[in-house]
Short mmCIF file of N, CA and C in Angstrom, two decimals:
data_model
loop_
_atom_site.label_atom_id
_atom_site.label_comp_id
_atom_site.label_asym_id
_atom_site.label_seq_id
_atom_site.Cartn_x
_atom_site.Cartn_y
_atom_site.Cartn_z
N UNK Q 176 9.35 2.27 -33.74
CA UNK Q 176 9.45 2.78 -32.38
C UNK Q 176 9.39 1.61 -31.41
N UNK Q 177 10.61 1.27 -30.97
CA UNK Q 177 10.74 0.14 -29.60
C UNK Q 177 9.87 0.31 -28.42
N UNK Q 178 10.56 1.12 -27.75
CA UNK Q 178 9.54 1.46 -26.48
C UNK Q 178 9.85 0.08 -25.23
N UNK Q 179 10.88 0.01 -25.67
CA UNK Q 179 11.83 -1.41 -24.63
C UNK Q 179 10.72 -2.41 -25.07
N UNK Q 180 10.13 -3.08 -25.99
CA UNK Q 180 9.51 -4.36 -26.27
C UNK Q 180 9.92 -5.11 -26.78
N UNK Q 181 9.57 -6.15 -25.93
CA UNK Q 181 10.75 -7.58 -26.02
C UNK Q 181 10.49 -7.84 -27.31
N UNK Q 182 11.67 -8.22 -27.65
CA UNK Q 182 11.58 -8.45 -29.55
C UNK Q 182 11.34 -10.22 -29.59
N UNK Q 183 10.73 -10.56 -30.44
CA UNK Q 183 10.78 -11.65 -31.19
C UNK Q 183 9.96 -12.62 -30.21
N UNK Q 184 9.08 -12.21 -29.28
CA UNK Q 184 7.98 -13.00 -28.70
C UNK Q 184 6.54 -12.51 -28.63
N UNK Q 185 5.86 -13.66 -29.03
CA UNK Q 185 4.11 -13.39 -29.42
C UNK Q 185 3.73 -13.75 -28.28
N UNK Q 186 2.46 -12.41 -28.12
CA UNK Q 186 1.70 -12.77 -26.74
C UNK Q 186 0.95 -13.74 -26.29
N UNK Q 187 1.24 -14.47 -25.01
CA UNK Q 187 0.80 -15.43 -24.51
C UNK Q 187 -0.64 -15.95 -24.25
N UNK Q 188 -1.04 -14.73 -24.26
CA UNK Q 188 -2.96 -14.90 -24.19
C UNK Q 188 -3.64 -13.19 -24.86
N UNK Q 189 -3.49 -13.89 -26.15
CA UNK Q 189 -4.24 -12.71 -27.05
C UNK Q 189 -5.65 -12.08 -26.87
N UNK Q 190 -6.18 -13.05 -26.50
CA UNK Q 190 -7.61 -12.69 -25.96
C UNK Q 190 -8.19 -12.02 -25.03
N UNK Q 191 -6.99 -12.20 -23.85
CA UNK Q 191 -6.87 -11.02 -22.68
C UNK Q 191 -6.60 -9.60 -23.30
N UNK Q 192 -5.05 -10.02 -24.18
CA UNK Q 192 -4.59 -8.61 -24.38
C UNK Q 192 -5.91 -7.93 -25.48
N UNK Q 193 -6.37 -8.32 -26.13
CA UNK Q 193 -7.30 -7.74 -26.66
C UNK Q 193 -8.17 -7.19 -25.67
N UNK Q 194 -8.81 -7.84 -24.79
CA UNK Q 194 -10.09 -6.66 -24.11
C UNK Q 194 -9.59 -6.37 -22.94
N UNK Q 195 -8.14 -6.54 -22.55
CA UNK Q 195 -7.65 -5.60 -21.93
C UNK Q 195 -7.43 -3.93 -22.58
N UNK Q 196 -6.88 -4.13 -23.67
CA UNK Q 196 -7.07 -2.45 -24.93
C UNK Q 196 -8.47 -2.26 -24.96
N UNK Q 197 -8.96 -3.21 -25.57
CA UNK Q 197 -10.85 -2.87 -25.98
C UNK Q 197 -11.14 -2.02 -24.96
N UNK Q 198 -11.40 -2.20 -23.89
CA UNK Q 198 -12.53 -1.30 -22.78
C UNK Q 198 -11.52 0.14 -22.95
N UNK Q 199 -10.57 0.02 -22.84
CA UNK Q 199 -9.31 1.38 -22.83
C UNK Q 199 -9.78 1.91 -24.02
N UNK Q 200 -9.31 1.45 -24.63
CA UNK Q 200 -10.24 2.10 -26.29
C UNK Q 200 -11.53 2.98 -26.30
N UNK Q 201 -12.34 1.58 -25.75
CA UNK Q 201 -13.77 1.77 -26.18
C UNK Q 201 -14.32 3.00 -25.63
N UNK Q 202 -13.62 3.50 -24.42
CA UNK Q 202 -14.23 4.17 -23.19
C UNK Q 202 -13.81 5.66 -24.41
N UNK Q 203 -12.11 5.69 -24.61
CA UNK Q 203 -11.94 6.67 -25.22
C UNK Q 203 -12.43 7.21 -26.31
N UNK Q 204 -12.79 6.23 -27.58
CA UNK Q 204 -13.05 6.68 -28.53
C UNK Q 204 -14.44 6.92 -28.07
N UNK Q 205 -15.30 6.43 -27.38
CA UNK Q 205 -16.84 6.76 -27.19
C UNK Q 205 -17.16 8.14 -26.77
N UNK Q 206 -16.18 8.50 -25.82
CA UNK Q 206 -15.93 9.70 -25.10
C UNK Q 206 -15.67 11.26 -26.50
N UNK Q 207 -14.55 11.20 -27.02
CA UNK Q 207 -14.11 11.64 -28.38
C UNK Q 207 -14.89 12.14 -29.54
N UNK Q 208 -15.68 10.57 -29.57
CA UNK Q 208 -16.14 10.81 -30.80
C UNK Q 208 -18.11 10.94 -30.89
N UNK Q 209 -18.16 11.00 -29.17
CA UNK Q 209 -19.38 11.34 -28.76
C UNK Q 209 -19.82 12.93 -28.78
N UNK Q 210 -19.05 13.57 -29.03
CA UNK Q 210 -18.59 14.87 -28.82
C UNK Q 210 -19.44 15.53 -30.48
N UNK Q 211 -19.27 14.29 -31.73
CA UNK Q 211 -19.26 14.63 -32.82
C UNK Q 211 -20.78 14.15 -33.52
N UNK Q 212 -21.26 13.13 -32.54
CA UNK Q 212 -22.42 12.46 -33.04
C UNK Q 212 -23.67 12.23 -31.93
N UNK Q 213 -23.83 13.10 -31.12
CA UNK Q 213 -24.91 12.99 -29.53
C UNK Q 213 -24.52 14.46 -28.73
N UNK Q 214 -25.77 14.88 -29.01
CA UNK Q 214 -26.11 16.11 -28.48
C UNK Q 214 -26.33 16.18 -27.13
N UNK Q 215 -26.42 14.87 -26.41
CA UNK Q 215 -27.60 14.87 -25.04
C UNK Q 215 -25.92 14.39 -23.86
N UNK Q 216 -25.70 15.01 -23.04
CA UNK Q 216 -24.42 15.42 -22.03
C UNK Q 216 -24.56 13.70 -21.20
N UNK Q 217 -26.04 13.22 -20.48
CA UNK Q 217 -26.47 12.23 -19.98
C UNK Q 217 -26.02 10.82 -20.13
N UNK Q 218 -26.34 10.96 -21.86
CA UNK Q 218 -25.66 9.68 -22.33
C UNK Q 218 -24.46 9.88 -22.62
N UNK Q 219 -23.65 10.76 -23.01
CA UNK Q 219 -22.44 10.27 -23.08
C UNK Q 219 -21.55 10.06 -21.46
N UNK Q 220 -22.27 10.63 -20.59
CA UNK Q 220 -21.36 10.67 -18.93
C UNK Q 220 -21.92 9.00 -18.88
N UNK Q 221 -23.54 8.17 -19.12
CA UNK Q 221 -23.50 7.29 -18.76
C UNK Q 221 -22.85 5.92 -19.36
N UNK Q 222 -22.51 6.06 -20.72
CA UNK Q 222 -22.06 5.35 -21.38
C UNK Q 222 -20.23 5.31 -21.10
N UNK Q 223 -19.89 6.38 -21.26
CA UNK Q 223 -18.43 6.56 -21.21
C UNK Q 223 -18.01 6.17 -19.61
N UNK Q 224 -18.87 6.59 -18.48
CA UNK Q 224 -18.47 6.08 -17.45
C UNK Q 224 -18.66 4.51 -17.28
N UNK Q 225 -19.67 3.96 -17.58
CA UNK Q 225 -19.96 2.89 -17.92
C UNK Q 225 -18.62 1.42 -18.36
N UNK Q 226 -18.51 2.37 -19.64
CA UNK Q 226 -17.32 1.71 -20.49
C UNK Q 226 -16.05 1.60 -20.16
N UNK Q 227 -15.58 2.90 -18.95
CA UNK Q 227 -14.31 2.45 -18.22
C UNK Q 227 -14.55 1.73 -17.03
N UNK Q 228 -16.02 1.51 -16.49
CA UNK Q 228 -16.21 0.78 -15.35
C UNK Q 228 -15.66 -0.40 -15.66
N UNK Q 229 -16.19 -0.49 -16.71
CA UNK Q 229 -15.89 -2.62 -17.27
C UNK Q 229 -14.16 -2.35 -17.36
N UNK Q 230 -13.80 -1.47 -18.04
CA UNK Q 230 -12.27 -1.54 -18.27
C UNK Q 230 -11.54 -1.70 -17.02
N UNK Q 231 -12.13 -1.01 -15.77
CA UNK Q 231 -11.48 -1.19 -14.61
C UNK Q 231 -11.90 -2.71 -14.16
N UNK Q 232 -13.34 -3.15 -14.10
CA UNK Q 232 -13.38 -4.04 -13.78
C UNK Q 232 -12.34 -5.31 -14.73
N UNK Q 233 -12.40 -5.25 -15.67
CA UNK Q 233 -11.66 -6.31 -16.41
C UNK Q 233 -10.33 -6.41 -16.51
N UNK Q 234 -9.45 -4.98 -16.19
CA UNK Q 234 -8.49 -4.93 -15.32
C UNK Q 234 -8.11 -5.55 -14.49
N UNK Q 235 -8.52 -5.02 -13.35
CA UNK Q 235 -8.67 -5.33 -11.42
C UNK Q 235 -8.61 -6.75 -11.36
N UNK Q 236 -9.28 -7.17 -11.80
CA UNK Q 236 -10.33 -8.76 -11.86
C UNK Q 236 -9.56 -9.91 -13.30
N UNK Q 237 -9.39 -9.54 -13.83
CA UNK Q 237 -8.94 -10.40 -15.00
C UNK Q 237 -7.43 -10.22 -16.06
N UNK Q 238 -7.32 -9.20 -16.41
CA UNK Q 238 -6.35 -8.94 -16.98
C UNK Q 238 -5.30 -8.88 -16.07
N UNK Q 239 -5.37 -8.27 -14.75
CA UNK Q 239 -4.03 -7.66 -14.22
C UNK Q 239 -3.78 -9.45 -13.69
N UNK Q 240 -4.27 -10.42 -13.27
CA UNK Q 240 -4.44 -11.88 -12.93
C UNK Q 240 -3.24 -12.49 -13.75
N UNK Q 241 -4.07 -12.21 -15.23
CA UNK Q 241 -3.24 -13.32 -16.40
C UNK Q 241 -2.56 -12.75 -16.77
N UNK Q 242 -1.82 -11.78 -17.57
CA UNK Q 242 -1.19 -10.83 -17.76
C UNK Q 242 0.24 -10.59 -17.02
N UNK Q 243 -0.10 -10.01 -15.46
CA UNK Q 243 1.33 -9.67 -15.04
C UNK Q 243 0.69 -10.53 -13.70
N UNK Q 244 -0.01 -11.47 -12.95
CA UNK Q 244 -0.23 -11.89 -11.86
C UNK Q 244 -0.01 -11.66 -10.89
N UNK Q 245 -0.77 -9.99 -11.04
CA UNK Q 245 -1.19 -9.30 -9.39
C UNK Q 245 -2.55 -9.24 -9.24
N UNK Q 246 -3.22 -9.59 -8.46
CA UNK Q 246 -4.59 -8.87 -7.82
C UNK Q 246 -4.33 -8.37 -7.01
N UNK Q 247 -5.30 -6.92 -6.78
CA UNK Q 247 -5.73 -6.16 -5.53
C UNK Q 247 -7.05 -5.85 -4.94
N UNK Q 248 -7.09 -5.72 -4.04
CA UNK Q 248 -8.26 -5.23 -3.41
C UNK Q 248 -8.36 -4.35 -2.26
N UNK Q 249 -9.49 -3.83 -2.04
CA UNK Q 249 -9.47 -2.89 -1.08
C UNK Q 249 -10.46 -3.21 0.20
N UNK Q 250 -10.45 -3.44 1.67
CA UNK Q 250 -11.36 -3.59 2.43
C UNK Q 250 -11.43 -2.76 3.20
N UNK Q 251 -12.64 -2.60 4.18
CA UNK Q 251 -12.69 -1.44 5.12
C UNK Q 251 -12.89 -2.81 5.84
N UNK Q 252 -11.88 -2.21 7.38
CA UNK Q 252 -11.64 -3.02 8.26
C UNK Q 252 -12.86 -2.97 9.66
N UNK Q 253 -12.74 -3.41 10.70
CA UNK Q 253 -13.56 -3.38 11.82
C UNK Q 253 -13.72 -2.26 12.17
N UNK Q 254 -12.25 -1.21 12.54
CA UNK Q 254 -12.06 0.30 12.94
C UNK Q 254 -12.31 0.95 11.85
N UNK Q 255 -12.83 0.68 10.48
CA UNK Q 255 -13.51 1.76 9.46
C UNK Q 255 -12.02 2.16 9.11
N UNK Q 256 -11.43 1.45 9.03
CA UNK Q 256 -9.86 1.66 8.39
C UNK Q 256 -9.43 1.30 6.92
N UNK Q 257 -9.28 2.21 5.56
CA UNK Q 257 -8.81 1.58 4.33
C UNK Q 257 -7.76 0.38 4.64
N UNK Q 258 -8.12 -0.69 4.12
CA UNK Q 258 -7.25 -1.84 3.83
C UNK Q 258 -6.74 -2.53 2.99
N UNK Q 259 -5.22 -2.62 2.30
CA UNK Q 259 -4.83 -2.73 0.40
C UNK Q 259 -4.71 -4.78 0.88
N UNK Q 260 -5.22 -5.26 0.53
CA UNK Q 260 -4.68 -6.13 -0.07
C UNK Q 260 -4.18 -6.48 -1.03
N UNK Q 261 -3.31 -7.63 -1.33
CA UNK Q 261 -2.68 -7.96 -2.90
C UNK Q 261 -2.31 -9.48 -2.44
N UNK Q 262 -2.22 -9.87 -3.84
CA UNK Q 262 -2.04 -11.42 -4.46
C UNK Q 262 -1.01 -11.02 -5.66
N UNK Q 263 -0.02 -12.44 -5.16
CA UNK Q 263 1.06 -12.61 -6.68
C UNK Q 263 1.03 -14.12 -6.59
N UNK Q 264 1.69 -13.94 -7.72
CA UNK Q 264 1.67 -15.42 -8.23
C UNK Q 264 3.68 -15.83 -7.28
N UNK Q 265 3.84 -17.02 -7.61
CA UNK Q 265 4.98 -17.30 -6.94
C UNK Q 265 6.15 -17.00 -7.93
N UNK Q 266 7.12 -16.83 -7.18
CA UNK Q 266 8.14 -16.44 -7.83
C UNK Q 266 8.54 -17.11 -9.38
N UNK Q 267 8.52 -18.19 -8.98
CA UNK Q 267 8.82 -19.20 -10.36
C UNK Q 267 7.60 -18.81 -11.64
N UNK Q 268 6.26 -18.44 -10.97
CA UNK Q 268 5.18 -18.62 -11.70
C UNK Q 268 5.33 -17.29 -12.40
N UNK Q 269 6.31 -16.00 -11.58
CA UNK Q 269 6.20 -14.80 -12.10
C UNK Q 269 7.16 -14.67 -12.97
N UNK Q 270 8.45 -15.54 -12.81
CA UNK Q 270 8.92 -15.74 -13.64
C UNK Q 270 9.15 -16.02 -15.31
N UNK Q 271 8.24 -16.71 -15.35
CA UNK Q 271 7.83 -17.62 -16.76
C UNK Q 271 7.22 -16.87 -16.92
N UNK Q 272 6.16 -15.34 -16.41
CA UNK Q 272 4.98 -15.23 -17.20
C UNK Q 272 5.56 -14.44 -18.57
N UNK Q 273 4.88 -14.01 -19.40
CA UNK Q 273 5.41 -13.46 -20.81
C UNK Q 273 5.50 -12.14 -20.95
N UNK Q 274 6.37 -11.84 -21.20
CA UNK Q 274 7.61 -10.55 -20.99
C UNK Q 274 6.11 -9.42 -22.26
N UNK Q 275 5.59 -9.56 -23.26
CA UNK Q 275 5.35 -9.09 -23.97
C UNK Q 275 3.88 -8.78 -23.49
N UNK Q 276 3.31 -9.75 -22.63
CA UNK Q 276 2.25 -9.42 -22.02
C UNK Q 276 1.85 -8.25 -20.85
N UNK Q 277 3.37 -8.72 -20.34
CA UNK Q 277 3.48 -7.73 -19.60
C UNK Q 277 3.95 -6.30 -19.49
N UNK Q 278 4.47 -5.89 -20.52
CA UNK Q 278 4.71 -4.67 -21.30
C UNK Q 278 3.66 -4.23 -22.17
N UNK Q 279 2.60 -4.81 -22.79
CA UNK Q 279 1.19 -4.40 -23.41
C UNK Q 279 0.51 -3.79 -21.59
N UNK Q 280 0.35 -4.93 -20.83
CA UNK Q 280 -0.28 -4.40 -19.67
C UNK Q 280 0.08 -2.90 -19.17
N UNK Q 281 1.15 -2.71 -19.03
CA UNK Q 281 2.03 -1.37 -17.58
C UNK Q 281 2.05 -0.37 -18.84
N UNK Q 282 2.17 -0.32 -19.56
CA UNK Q 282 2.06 0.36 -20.85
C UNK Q 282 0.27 0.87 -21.00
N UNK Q 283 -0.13 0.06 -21.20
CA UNK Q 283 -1.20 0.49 -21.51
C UNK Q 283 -1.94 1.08 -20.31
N UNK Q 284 -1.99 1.05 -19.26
CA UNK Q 284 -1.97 1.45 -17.84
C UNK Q 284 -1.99 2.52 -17.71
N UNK Q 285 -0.73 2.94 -17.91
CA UNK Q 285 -0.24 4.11 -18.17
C UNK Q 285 -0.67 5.04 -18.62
N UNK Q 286 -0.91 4.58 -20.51
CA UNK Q 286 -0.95 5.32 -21.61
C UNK Q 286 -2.27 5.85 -21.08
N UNK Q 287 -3.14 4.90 -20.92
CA UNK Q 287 -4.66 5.37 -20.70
C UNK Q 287 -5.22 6.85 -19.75
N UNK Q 288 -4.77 6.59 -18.02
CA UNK Q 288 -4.41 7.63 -17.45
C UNK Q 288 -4.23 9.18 -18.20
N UNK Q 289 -2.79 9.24 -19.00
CA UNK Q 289 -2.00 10.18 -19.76
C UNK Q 289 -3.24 10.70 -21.22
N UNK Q 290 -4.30 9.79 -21.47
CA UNK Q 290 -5.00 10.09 -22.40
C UNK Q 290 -6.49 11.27 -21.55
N UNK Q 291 -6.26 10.21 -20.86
CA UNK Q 291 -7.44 11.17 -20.11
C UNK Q 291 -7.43 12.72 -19.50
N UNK Q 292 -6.07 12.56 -18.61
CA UNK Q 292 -5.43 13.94 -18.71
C UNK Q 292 -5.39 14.86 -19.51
N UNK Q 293 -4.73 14.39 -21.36
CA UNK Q 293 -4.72 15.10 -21.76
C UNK Q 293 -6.24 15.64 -22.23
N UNK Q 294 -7.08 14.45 -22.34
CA UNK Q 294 -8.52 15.28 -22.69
C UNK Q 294 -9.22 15.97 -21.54
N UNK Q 295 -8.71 16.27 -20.32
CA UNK Q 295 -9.16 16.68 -19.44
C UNK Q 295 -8.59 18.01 -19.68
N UNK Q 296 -8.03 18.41 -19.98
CA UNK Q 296 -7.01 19.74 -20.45
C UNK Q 296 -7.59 20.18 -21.46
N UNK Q 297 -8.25 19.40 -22.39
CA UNK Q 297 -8.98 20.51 -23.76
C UNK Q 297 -10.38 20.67 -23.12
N UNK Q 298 -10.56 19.96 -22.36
CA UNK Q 298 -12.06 20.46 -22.33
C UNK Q 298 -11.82 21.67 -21.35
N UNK Q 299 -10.75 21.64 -20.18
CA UNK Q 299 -10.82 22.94 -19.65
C UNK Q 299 -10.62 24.18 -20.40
N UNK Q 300 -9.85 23.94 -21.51
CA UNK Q 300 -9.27 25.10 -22.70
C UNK Q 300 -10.74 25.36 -22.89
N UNK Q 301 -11.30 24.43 -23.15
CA UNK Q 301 -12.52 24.52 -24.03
C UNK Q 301 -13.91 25.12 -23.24
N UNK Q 302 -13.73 25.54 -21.91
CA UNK Q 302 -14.77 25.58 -20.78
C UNK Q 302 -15.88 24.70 -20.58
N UNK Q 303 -15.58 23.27 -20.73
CA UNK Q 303 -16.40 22.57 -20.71
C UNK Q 303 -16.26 21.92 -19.21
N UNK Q 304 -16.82 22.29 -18.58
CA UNK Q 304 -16.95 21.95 -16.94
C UNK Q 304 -17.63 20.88 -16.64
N UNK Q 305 -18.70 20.43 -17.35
CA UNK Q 305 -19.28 19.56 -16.94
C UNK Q 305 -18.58 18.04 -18.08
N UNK Q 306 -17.86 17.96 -18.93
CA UNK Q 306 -17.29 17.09 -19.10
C UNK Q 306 -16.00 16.82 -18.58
N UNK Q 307 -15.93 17.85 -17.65
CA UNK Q 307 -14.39 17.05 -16.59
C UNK Q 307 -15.09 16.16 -15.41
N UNK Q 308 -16.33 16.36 -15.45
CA UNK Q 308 -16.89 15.20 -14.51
C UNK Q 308 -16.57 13.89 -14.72
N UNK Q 309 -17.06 14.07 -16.34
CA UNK Q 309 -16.63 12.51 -16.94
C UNK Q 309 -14.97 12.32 -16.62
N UNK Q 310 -14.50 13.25 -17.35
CA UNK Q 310 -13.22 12.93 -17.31
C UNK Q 310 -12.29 12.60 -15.83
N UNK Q 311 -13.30 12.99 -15.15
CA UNK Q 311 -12.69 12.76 -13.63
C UNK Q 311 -12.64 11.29 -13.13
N UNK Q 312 -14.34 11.12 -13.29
CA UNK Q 312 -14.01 9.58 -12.80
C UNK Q 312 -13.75 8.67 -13.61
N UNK Q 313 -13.69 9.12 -14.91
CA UNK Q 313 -12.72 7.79 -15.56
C UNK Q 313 -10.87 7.93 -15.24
N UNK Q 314 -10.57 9.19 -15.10
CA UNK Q 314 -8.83 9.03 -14.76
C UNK Q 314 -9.07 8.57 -13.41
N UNK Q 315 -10.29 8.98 -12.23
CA UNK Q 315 -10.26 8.20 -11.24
C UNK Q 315 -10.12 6.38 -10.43
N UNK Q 316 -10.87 6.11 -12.17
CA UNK Q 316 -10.77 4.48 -12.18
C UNK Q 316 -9.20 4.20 -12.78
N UNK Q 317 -8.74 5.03 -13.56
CA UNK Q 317 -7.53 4.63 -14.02
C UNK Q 317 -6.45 4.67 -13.46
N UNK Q 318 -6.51 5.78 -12.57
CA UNK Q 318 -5.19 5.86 -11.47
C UNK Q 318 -5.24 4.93 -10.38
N UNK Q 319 -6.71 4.51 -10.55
CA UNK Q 319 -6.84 3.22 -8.87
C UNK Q 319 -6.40 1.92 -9.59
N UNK Q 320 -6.00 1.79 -10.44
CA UNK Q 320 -5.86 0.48 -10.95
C UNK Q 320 -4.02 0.65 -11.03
N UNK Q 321 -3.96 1.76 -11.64
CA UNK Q 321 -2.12 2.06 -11.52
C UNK Q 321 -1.70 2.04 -9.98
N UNK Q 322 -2.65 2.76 -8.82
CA UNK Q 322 -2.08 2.55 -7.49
C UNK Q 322 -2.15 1.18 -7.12
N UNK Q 323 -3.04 0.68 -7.20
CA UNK Q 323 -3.23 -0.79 -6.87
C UNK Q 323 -2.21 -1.74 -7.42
N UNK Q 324 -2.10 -1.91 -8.69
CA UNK Q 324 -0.57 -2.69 -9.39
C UNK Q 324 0.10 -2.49 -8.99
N UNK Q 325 1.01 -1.06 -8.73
CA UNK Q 325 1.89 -0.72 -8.24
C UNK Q 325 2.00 -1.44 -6.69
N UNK Q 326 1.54 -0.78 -6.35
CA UNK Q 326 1.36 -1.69 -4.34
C UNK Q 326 1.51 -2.82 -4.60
N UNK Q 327 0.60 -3.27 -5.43
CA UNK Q 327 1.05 -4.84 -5.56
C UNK Q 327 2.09 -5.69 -5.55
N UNK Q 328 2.68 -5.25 -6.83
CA UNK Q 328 3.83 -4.90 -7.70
C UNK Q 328 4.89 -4.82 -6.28
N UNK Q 329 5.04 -3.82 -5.76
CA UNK Q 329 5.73 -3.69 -5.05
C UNK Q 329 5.63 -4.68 -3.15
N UNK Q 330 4.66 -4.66 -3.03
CA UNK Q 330 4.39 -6.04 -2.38
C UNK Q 330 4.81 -7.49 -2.83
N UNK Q 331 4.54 -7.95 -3.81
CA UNK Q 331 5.08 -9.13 -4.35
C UNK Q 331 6.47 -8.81 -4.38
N UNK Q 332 7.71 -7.81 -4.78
CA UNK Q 332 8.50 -7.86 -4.80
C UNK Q 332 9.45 -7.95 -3.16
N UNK Q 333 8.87 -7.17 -2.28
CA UNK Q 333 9.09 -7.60 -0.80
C UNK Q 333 8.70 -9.08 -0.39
N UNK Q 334 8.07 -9.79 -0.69
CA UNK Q 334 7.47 -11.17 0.04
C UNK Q 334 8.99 -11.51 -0.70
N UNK Q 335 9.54 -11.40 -1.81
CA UNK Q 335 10.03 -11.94 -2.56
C UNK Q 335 11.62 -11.91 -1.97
N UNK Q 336 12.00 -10.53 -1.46
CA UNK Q 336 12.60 -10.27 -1.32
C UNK Q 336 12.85 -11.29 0.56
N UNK Q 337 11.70 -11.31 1.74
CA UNK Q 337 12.00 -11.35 2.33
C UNK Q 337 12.03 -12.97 2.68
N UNK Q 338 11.40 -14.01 1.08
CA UNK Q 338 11.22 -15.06 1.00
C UNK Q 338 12.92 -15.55 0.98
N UNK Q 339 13.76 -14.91 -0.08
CA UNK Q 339 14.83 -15.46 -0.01
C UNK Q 339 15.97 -15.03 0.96
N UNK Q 340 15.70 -13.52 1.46
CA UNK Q 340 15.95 -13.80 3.24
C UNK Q 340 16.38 -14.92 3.90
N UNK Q 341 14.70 -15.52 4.06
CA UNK Q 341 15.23 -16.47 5.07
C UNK Q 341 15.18 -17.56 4.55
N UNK Q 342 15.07 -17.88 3.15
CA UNK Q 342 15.89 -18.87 2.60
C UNK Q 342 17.53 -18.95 2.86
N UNK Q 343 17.95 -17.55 2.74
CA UNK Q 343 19.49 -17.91 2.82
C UNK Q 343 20.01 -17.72 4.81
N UNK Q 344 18.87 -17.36 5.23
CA UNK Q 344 19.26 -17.20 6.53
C UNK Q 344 19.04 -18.49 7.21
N UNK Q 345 18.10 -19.57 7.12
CA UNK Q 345 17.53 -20.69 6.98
C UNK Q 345 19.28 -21.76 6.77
N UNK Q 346 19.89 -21.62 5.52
CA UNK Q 346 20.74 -22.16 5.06
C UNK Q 346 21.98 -21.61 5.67
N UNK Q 347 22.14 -20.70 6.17
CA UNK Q 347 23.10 -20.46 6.76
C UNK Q 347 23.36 -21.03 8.22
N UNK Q 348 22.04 -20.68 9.12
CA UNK Q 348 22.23 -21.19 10.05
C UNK Q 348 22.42 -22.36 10.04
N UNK Q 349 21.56 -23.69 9.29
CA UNK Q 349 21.61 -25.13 9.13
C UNK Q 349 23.24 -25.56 8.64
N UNK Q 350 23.91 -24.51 7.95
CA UNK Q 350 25.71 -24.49 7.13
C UNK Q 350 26.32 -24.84 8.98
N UNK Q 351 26.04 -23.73 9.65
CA UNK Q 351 26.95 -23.48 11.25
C UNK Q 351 26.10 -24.35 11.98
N UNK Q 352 24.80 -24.82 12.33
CA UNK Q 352 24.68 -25.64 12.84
C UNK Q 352 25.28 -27.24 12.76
N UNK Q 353 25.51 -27.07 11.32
CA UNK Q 353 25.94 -28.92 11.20
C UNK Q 353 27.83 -29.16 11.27
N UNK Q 354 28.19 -27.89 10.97
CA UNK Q 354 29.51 -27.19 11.04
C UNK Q 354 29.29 -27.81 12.86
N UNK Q 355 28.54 -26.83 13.28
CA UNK Q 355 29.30 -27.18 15.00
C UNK Q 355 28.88 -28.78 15.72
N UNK Q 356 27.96 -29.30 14.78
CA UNK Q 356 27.73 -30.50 15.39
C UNK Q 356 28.80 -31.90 14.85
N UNK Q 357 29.72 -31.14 13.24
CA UNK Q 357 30.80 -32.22 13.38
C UNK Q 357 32.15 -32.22 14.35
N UNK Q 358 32.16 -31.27 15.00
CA UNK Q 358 32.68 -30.92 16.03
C UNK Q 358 32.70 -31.39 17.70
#
């Protein structure tokens, strides 16, 4: 099964991509298989929330950095106003980064979200109300990390876009300026 992955290149920083999955994992299978071995509701909301905290944090903060080189952040401004910031790396730098890294990342992003959902759906089958709590704020950390990339993502691609703008607007005018000054 492809899944559009770049063929015939090994990932650039294995160590990321590893505990970038790990916390994604860890959060899930703890969640899952807590169900089968811990009677007490407490520890599994504090552990499992816990375990996607780090996943978001190691996300947000580290993986989404090396990986696909976006950071985001969020500030509240003077007027108590939400504020997105974002960071990319430069064009050239986004260039080179590794195609395979970056398809483990947006992939797994993804996948994670879509996991939680779906266990958010058996436990409602299942009338378990108080484990959609859990399940809430972990798809809550997971969708803020997909909105955030994305913005990003899509921010870096505007700077990018409006960088070579006036690169070529830059060069054009300097083309007709030197045009009218051999004149």
């Amino acid at each position: 099964m492809d899944l559009n992955q770049p063929p015939g290149e090994n990932y650039a920083n294995p160590k990321v991509c590893l505990f970038h999955v790990l916390f994604k994992a860890t959060a899930l299978a703890f969640y899952i298989l807590s169900a089968l071995f811990i009677d007490n509701f407490v520890i599994i909301f504090v552990v499992t929330v816990l375990l996607a905290a780090l996943d978001f944090w190691v996300v947000k903060n580290v993986s989404g950095r090396i990986l696909v080189g976006l950071r985001w952040w969020n500030e509240i401004n003077d007027f108590g106003e939400s504020v997105w910031k974002f960071e990319s790396l430069d064009q050239e730098t986004l260039a080179r980064l590794n195609k395979k890294d970056s398809w483990l990342f947006w992939w797994t992003l993804y996948l994670t979200a879509v996991a939680w959902v779906v266990l958010g759906i058996f436990s409602l089958i299942r009338f378990q109300a108080d484990y959609c709590l859990i399940i809430g704020v972990c798809l809550t950390l997971s969708v803020a990390n997909i909105i955030g990339f994305t913005k990003c993502r899509k921010d870096a691609r505007n700077q990018i876009q409006q960088f070579a703008s006036q690169t070529i607007a830059s060069h054009v005018s300097s083309t007709i300026q030197s045009a009218f000054s051999v004149v």
